[in-house]
Tab-separated table of C-alpha atoms and ligand atoms in Angstrom:
chain	number	residue	atom	x	y	z
A	6	UNK	CA	0.114	-0.113	0.023
A	7	UNK	CA	1.313	3.257	-0.794
A	8	UNK	CA	2.205	5.985	2.238
A	9	UNK	CA	-0.099	8.069	4.180
A	10	UNK	CA	2.577	10.656	4.100
A	11	UNK	CA	2.068	11.782	0.616
A	12	UNK	CA	-0.177	12.888	-1.935
A	13	UNK	CA	0.553	12.435	-5.767
A	14	UNK	CA	2.046	15.248	-8.186
A	15	UNK	CA	-0.302	16.186	-11.308
A	16	UNK	CA	1.054	18.338	-14.313
A	17	UNK	CA	0.140	22.373	-13.851
A	18	UNK	CA	-1.074	23.065	-16.745
A	19	UNK	CA	-0.734	27.204	-18.646
A	20	UNK	CA	2.503	26.624	-16.563
A	21	UNK	CA	4.931	28.338	-17.499
A	22	UNK	CA	3.341	31.789	-18.737
A	23	UNK	CA	3.234	32.051	-22.122
A	24	UNK	CA	5.281	35.355	-22.118
A	25	UNK	CA	8.369	32.994	-21.195
A	26	UNK	CA	8.351	32.731	-25.148
A	27	UNK	CA	10.358	29.713	-26.526
A	28	UNK	CA	13.014	27.936	-24.335
A	29	UNK	CA	16.673	26.837	-25.707
A	30	UNK	CA	17.832	23.414	-23.986
A	31	UNK	CA	16.610	23.629	-20.476
A	32	UNK	CA	19.251	21.915	-18.763
A	33	UNK	CA	19.167	23.042	-15.150
A	34	UNK	CA	16.335	24.108	-12.830
A	35	UNK	CA	16.900	25.448	-8.891
A	36	UNK	CA	14.792	27.227	-6.556
A	37	UNK	CA	15.760	30.901	-4.529
A	38	UNK	CA	14.256	31.937	-0.742
A	39	UNK	CA	11.790	33.724	-2.019
A	40	UNK	CA	10.311	30.551	-4.126
A	41	UNK	CA	11.254	31.611	-7.542
A	42	UNK	CA	11.757	28.699	-9.961
A	43	UNK	CA	15.424	29.806	-11.129
A	44	UNK	CA	15.990	28.373	-15.086
A	45	UNK	CA	19.148	27.476	-16.985
A	46	UNK	CA	18.713	27.191	-20.332
A	47	UNK	CA	20.551	26.883	-24.036
A	48	UNK	CA	19.382	29.887	-26.100
A	49	UNK	CA	20.300	28.864	-29.579
A	50	UNK	CA	23.485	26.491	-28.738
A	51	UNK	CA	23.092	22.579	-28.465
A	52	UNK	CA	24.928	19.703	-27.263
A	53	UNK	CA	24.569	16.930	-30.229
A	54	UNK	CA	26.760	14.688	-31.231
A	55	UNK	CA	28.933	16.838	-33.359
A	56	UNK	CA	29.810	19.664	-30.398
A	57	UNK	CA	33.122	18.001	-28.618
A	58	UNK	CA	35.567	16.512	-30.497
A	59	UNK	CA	37.425	12.848	-29.566
A	60	UNK	CA	38.879	14.657	-26.251
A	61	UNK	CA	36.231	16.297	-25.385
A	62	UNK	CA	37.027	19.526	-26.398
A	63	UNK	CA	34.626	21.986	-27.546
A	64	UNK	CA	34.209	22.629	-31.194
A	65	UNK	CA	32.560	25.789	-31.722
A	66	UNK	CA	34.072	28.432	-29.508
A	67	UNK	CA	34.669	30.474	-32.319
A	68	UNK	CA	30.926	31.115	-32.316
A	69	UNK	CA	31.438	32.850	-29.080
A	70	UNK	CA	28.988	32.933	-25.851
A	71	UNK	CA	25.198	32.486	-26.449
A	72	UNK	CA	23.836	35.870	-26.741
A	73	UNK	CA	20.467	35.795	-24.818
A	74	UNK	CA	19.714	35.547	-21.420
A	75	UNK	CA	20.424	32.275	-20.272
A	76	UNK	CA	19.415	32.268	-16.653
A	77	UNK	CA	15.560	33.053	-15.826
A	78	UNK	CA	13.434	33.413	-12.291
A	79	UNK	CA	10.028	32.758	-12.981
A	80	UNK	CA	6.981	33.179	-10.792
A	81	UNK	CA	5.660	30.083	-9.214
A	82	UNK	CA	2.194	30.948	-9.033
A	83	UNK	CA	2.084	32.256	-12.111
A	84	UNK	CA	4.560	31.360	-14.041
A	85	UNK	CA	5.612	34.879	-15.412
A	86	UNK	CA	9.320	36.400	-15.602
A	87	UNK	CA	10.214	38.079	-12.776
A	88	UNK	CA	14.141	38.066	-14.031
A	89	UNK	CA	16.956	36.841	-15.987
A	90	UNK	CA	20.420	37.145	-16.708
A	91	UNK	CA	23.709	35.433	-18.662
A	92	UNK	CA	23.795	36.793	-21.786
A	93	UNK	CA	27.052	36.882	-23.371
A	94	UNK	CA	28.606	34.624	-20.800
A	95	UNK	CA	28.045	30.954	-21.805
A	96	UNK	CA	28.503	28.415	-23.672
A	97	UNK	CA	26.430	24.993	-22.771
A	98	UNK	CA	24.917	25.571	-19.348
A	99	UNK	CA	24.689	22.634	-17.172
A	100	UNK	CA	23.614	22.372	-13.527
A	101	UNK	CA	22.323	25.611	-11.616
A	102	UNK	CA	22.261	25.680	-8.361
A	103	UNK	CA	20.858	28.821	-5.351
A	104	UNK	CA	22.976	28.005	-1.903
A	105	UNK	CA	21.066	29.779	1.202
A	106	UNK	CA	22.284	33.547	0.474
A	107	UNK	CA	20.832	32.957	-2.929
A	108	UNK	CA	24.059	32.962	-4.766
A	109	UNK	CA	23.958	31.320	-8.343
A	110	UNK	CA	26.276	28.826	-8.653
A	111	UNK	CA	26.049	27.212	-12.428
A	112	UNK	CA	28.468	24.667	-14.336
A	113	UNK	CA	29.330	24.648	-18.287
A	114	UNK	CA	30.138	21.850	-19.801
A	115	UNK	CA	31.538	23.657	-22.424
A	116	UNK	CA	34.322	25.449	-20.885
A	117	UNK	CA	35.054	22.843	-18.206
A	118	UNK	CA	33.938	25.156	-15.467
A	119	UNK	CA	32.537	25.724	-12.795
A	120	UNK	CA	31.313	29.875	-11.916
A	121	UNK	CA	29.385	31.863	-8.598
A	122	UNK	CA	27.482	34.711	-9.086
A	123	UNK	CA	25.363	37.264	-7.017
A	124	UNK	CA	22.241	36.685	-6.218
A	125	UNK	CA	20.408	38.209	-9.564
A	126	UNK	CA	23.770	37.412	-11.253
A	127	UNK	CA	25.851	39.945	-12.629
A	128	UNK	CA	28.180	40.991	-14.774
A	129	UNK	CA	31.152	38.385	-13.350
A	130	UNK	CA	31.498	35.655	-11.486
A	131	UNK	CA	32.344	36.071	-7.636
A	132	UNK	CA	34.575	32.616	-7.825
A	133	UNK	CA	35.271	31.034	-10.986
A	134	UNK	CA	36.668	26.530	-10.936
A	135	UNK	CA	38.774	25.255	-14.018
A	136	UNK	CA	40.693	26.558	-17.051
A	137	UNK	CA	38.653	27.672	-19.598
A	138	UNK	CA	37.559	24.949	-22.464
A	139	UNK	CA	40.432	22.973	-20.937
A	140	UNK	CA	39.090	19.424	-19.679
A	141	UNK	CA	40.907	17.639	-17.561
A	142	UNK	CA	41.419	15.154	-15.045
A	143	UNK	CA	43.685	17.216	-13.050
A	144	UNK	CA	42.101	18.545	-9.455
A	145	UNK	CA	42.870	22.049	-10.274
A	146	UNK	CA	40.182	20.753	-13.686
A	147	UNK	CA	36.905	19.961	-14.663
A	148	UNK	CA	35.810	17.273	-17.523
A	149	UNK	CA	31.862	18.748	-18.300
A	150	UNK	CA	31.368	19.115	-14.717
A	151	UNK	CA	27.187	18.646	-14.262
A	152	UNK	CA	26.210	20.049	-11.013
A	153	UNK	CA	26.981	21.779	-7.511
A	154	UNK	CA	25.759	21.793	-4.491
A	155	UNK	CA	26.452	24.275	-1.189
A	156	UNK	CA	26.958	23.629	2.240
A	157	UNK	CA	25.392	26.080	4.358
A	158	UNK	CA	29.122	26.255	5.836
A	159	UNK	CA	29.724	27.168	2.503
A	160	UNK	CA	32.195	24.353	1.548
A	161	UNK	CA	30.255	23.224	-1.771
A	162	UNK	CA	30.697	19.894	-3.819
A	163	UNK	CA	30.919	19.770	-8.170
A	164	UNK	CA	30.078	16.866	-9.615
A	165	UNK	CA	32.638	16.360	-12.462
A	166	UNK	CA	31.144	14.734	-14.057
A	167	UNK	CA	30.783	13.506	-18.067
A	168	UNK	CA	34.237	12.547	-18.595
A	169	UNK	CA	35.880	11.851	-15.071
A	170	UNK	CA	33.448	10.294	-12.324
A	171	UNK	CA	34.059	11.560	-9.404
A	172	UNK	CA	32.708	14.609	-6.477
A	173	UNK	CA	35.216	17.531	-5.688
A	174	UNK	CA	34.574	18.846	-2.244
A	175	UNK	CA	35.630	23.060	-1.842
A	176	UNK	CA	36.032	25.856	1.006
A	177	UNK	CA	34.007	28.285	0.362
A	178	UNK	CA	36.991	29.830	-1.499
A	179	UNK	CA	37.632	26.918	-3.439
A	180	UNK	CA	40.398	25.325	-1.904
A	181	UNK	CA	39.708	21.377	-3.094
A	182	UNK	CA	39.398	19.386	0.474
A	183	UNK	CA	38.360	15.759	-0.632
A	184	UNK	CA	37.674	13.793	-3.715
A	185	UNK	CA	34.826	11.900	-3.283
A	186	UNK	CA	33.814	8.612	-5.400
A	187	UNK	CA	37.765	8.284	-7.797
A	188	UNK	CA	40.807	7.690	-5.939
A	189	UNK	CA	42.741	8.350	-8.676
A	190	UNK	CA	42.584	8.494	-12.489
A	191	UNK	CA	44.591	5.891	-12.528
A	192	UNK	CA	43.011	3.492	-10.220
A	193	UNK	CA	40.869	0.607	-11.276
A	194	UNK	CA	37.033	1.342	-12.185
A	195	UNK	CA	36.852	-0.626	-8.646
A	196	UNK	CA	38.863	0.935	-6.344
A	197	UNK	CA	38.566	2.984	-3.772
A	198	UNK	CA	35.284	3.005	-4.195
A	199	UNK	CA	33.480	0.811	-1.515
A	200	UNK	CA	30.240	-0.234	-4.050
A	201	UNK	CA	32.056	-1.996	-6.309
A	202	UNK	CA	31.752	-0.399	-9.350
A	203	UNK	CA	32.494	3.538	-10.635
A	204	UNK	CA	29.964	6.343	-11.244
A	205	UNK	CA	29.380	6.594	-14.847
A	206	UNK	CA	28.078	10.341	-15.557
A	207	UNK	CA	27.506	11.970	-11.696
A	208	UNK	CA	25.012	13.853	-13.197
A	209	UNK	CA	23.651	15.839	-10.795
A	210	UNK	CA	23.834	16.361	-6.908
A	211	UNK	CA	20.754	15.989	-3.831
A	212	UNK	CA	22.551	17.660	-0.405
A	213	UNK	CA	20.721	16.143	3.126
A	214	UNK	CA	22.428	18.119	4.805
A	215	UNK	CA	20.200	17.512	7.638
A	216	UNK	CA	20.548	13.510	7.406
A	217	UNK	CA	24.697	13.937	6.637
A	218	UNK	CA	24.509	12.483	2.885
A	219	UNK	CA	24.878	13.997	-0.064
A	220	UNK	CA	23.893	12.107	-2.775
A	221	UNK	CA	24.574	11.872	-6.721
A	222	UNK	CA	22.705	10.463	-9.632
A	223	UNK	CA	25.094	8.379	-10.846
A	224	UNK	CA	23.321	8.702	-14.752
A	225	UNK	CA	24.109	5.915	-16.521
A	226	UNK	CA	24.337	3.039	-13.527
A	227	UNK	CA	20.929	3.936	-12.605
A	228	UNK	CA	21.156	4.950	-9.716
A	229	UNK	CA	21.604	6.835	-6.779
A	230	UNK	CA	24.792	7.038	-4.715
A	231	UNK	CA	25.289	8.925	-1.061
A	232	UNK	CA	28.511	10.034	0.273
A	233	UNK	CA	28.391	10.999	3.762
A	234	UNK	CA	29.321	14.862	4.581
A	235	UNK	CA	31.430	13.659	7.615
A	236	UNK	CA	33.544	10.945	5.726
A	237	UNK	CA	33.547	11.770	2.592
A	238	UNK	CA	32.782	7.655	2.059
A	239	UNK	CA	30.016	6.346	-0.065
A	240	UNK	CA	27.315	5.138	2.252
A	241	UNK	CA	24.852	3.532	-0.048
A	242	UNK	CA	23.365	3.875	-3.512
A	243	UNK	CA	19.391	3.612	-4.052
A	244	UNK	CA	18.214	1.729	-7.026
A	245	UNK	CA	14.650	0.098	-8.350
A	246	UNK	CA	13.673	-1.515	-11.428
A	247	UNK	CA	11.339	1.235	-12.325
A	248	UNK	CA	14.469	3.573	-12.989
A	249	UNK	CA	15.863	1.294	-15.850
A	250	UNK	CA	19.025	2.222	-16.708
A	251	UNK	CA	19.704	6.153	-16.542
A	252	UNK	CA	18.544	8.003	-13.562
A	253	UNK	CA	19.175	11.604	-14.691
A	254	UNK	CA	18.553	14.183	-11.300
A	255	UNK	CA	17.629	14.134	-7.776
A	256	UNK	CA	16.262	16.518	-5.715
A	257	UNK	CA	15.992	16.591	-1.814
A	258	UNK	CA	13.257	18.376	0.652
A	259	UNK	CA	13.506	17.790	4.274
A	260	UNK	CA	9.974	17.721	4.392
A	261	UNK	CA	7.668	15.148	5.256
A	262	UNK	CA	10.778	13.375	7.405
A	263	UNK	CA	12.645	13.540	4.313
A	264	UNK	CA	11.990	12.992	0.590
A	265	UNK	CA	14.168	12.485	-2.517
A	266	UNK	CA	12.671	13.604	-5.944
A	267	UNK	CA	13.828	11.929	-8.992
A	268	UNK	CA	13.347	11.486	-13.134
A	269	UNK	CA	15.086	9.079	-15.287
A	270	UNK	CA	15.450	9.035	-18.491
A	271	UNK	CA	14.877	7.399	-22.060
A	272	UNK	CA	16.830	4.121	-23.036
A	273	UNK	CA	17.041	2.909	-26.909
A	274	UNK	CA	14.670	0.236	-27.102
A	275	UNK	CA	12.365	2.472	-24.360
A	276	UNK	CA	11.617	-0.453	-21.607
A	277	UNK	CA	10.699	1.020	-18.708
A	278	UNK	CA	8.687	4.635	-18.441
A	279	UNK	CA	10.233	7.979	-18.767
A	280	UNK	CA	9.148	9.219	-15.103
A	281	UNK	CA	9.051	10.852	-12.211
A	282	UNK	CA	9.773	8.702	-8.955
A	283	UNK	CA	8.782	9.904	-5.217
A	284	UNK	CA	10.971	8.100	-2.460
A	285	UNK	CA	11.360	8.372	1.036
A	286	UNK	CA	15.017	9.678	1.635
A	287	UNK	CA	15.895	7.270	4.795
A	288	UNK	CA	15.110	4.175	3.429
A	289	UNK	CA	15.137	4.983	-0.501
A	290	UNK	CA	12.007	3.712	-1.216
A	291	UNK	CA	10.007	4.396	-3.765
A	292	UNK	CA	6.389	6.558	-2.608
A	293	UNK	CA	5.254	7.264	-5.872
A	294	UNK	CA	5.573	7.751	-10.170
A	295	UNK	CA	4.292	10.496	-11.801
A	296	UNK	CA	3.176	11.535	-15.005
A	297	UNK	CA	1.728	9.434	-17.034
A	298	UNK	CA	3.434	10.006	-19.925
A	299	UNK	CA	4.531	13.289	-19.896
A	300	UNK	CA	8.516	13.366	-19.718
A	301	UNK	CA	10.396	12.453	-23.191
A	302	UNK	CA	13.525	14.007	-21.686
A	303	UNK	CA	13.848	14.954	-18.728
A	304	UNK	CA	17.294	16.654	-17.464
A	305	UNK	CA	16.601	18.462	-13.670
A	306	UNK	CA	14.680	18.086	-11.173
A	307	UNK	CA	13.658	21.022	-8.081
A	308	UNK	CA	11.342	20.613	-5.506
A	309	UNK	CA	10.184	23.522	-2.981
A	310	UNK	CA	6.810	23.724	-1.114
A	311	UNK	CA	4.707	25.012	-4.204
A	312	UNK	CA	5.740	22.005	-6.297
A	313	UNK	CA	8.317	19.879	-7.893
A	314	UNK	CA	9.917	21.320	-11.269
A	315	UNK	CA	10.876	19.491	-14.150
A	316	UNK	CA	12.976	20.491	-17.080
A	317	UNK	CA	13.627	18.807	-20.428
A	318	UNK	CA	15.772	18.709	-23.236
A	319	UNK	CA	13.817	17.970	-26.195
A	320	UNK	CA	10.922	18.734	-26.283
A	321	UNK	CA	12.445	22.079	-24.553
A	322	UNK	CA	10.180	22.186	-21.379
A	323	UNK	CA	9.614	23.526	-17.745
A	324	UNK	CA	6.700	21.342	-16.397
A	325	UNK	CA	5.569	22.207	-12.989
A	326	UNK	CA	3.614	19.088	-10.763
A	327	UNK	CA	1.446	20.040	-7.784
A	328	UNK	CA	0.179	17.810	-5.054
A	329	UNK	CA	-3.219	16.559	-6.373
A	330	UNK	CA	-5.427	16.669	-3.451
A	331	UNK	CA	-7.819	14.689	-5.353
A	332	UNK	CA	-5.557	11.713	-4.695
A	333	UNK	CA	-4.719	12.443	-1.347
A	334	UNK	CA	-3.848	9.478	0.387
A	335	UNK	CA	-5.880	8.601	3.973
A	336	UNK	CA	-4.124	7.018	6.847
A	337	UNK	CA	-4.503	3.553	6.709
B	8	HH3	O1	24.228	13.655	-22.775
B	8	HH3	C1	24.099	14.267	-23.227
B	8	HH3	N1	23.287	15.584	-23.282
B	8	HH3	C2	22.303	15.830	-22.266
B	8	HH3	O2	22.491	15.538	-20.964
B	8	HH3	C3	22.671	17.602	-21.971
B	8	HH3	O3	23.210	17.986	-21.233
B	8	HH3	O4	22.594	17.965	-23.192
B	8	HH3	C4	24.640	13.707	-24.880
B	8	HH3	C5	25.285	13.067	-25.205
B	8	HH3	C6	26.271	12.780	-26.525
B	8	HH3	C7	26.395	13.419	-27.150
B	8	HH3	C8	24.953	14.471	-27.347
B	8	HH3	C9	24.690	14.563	-25.842
């Protein structure tokens, strides 16, 4: 029987507002402290099979950065844009996270860099990590970094990435503190990783600070891997047949005893439905799956009191889901 602690989610029609206009590939979504939904999209740039060479170097530098605003804040109720910025800076937006002071942390997979911007964005980042357009596996480089998670202490984590398989922990000044998940580039795939297999594209981060766990969507392994924020060691994996082969993104909510929302990805041939999952954080059990047949290529997920938000790449979509009272499950 389903848990009585939560209600099923349903898609909200007509959100975002039409005034948002057409979006590029929507790679990232986050929430700010006012409850606005912040999305990170690629304008007229796309990531396709020809975008990078065999050494993961971006091929289209000469085309310059995306000339339209790439970061848009949306009112959670009306879905209307309340603020936008980020033109003439990014090449291939990927991860976006707002910290507890509303600083905006983003990754760009073409630049192989991570940036911290002040609340509301701005011309210049407060912090830049990685060498512009230089992929590498040394500890002062990234290779297509995917996401950021920030502790209240200011320490932060970077999931790195498509062509590395590790999570790096830094202090608030960007000094490296720890490498999680990969002992060294030369390490045999299963060395230094107690769970037996190396991550394959740590693609999204969810920080459960109150549970002292940092979790990642280990995308091509179709699972969640959680690390202790105290020891840096892996503490558990969460995997379900319903995930299928690929799990794209996760988001943690401390409410209702701790929930983890996730979205999986399409497979070829399509074996499992593309959908979202609500899991109990403590034991990883699935409480709910949602919605029916709506998602094609979900890429990121963010949850808030106003609802759960999912962004997709191809079709380029932003979805809002909210608890549907009608499905309220009575306490058994
Ligand atoms: O994973 C891919 N893309 C997405 O995750 C994304 O962030 O766009 C990708 C892989 C191979 C070729 C082209 C795109």
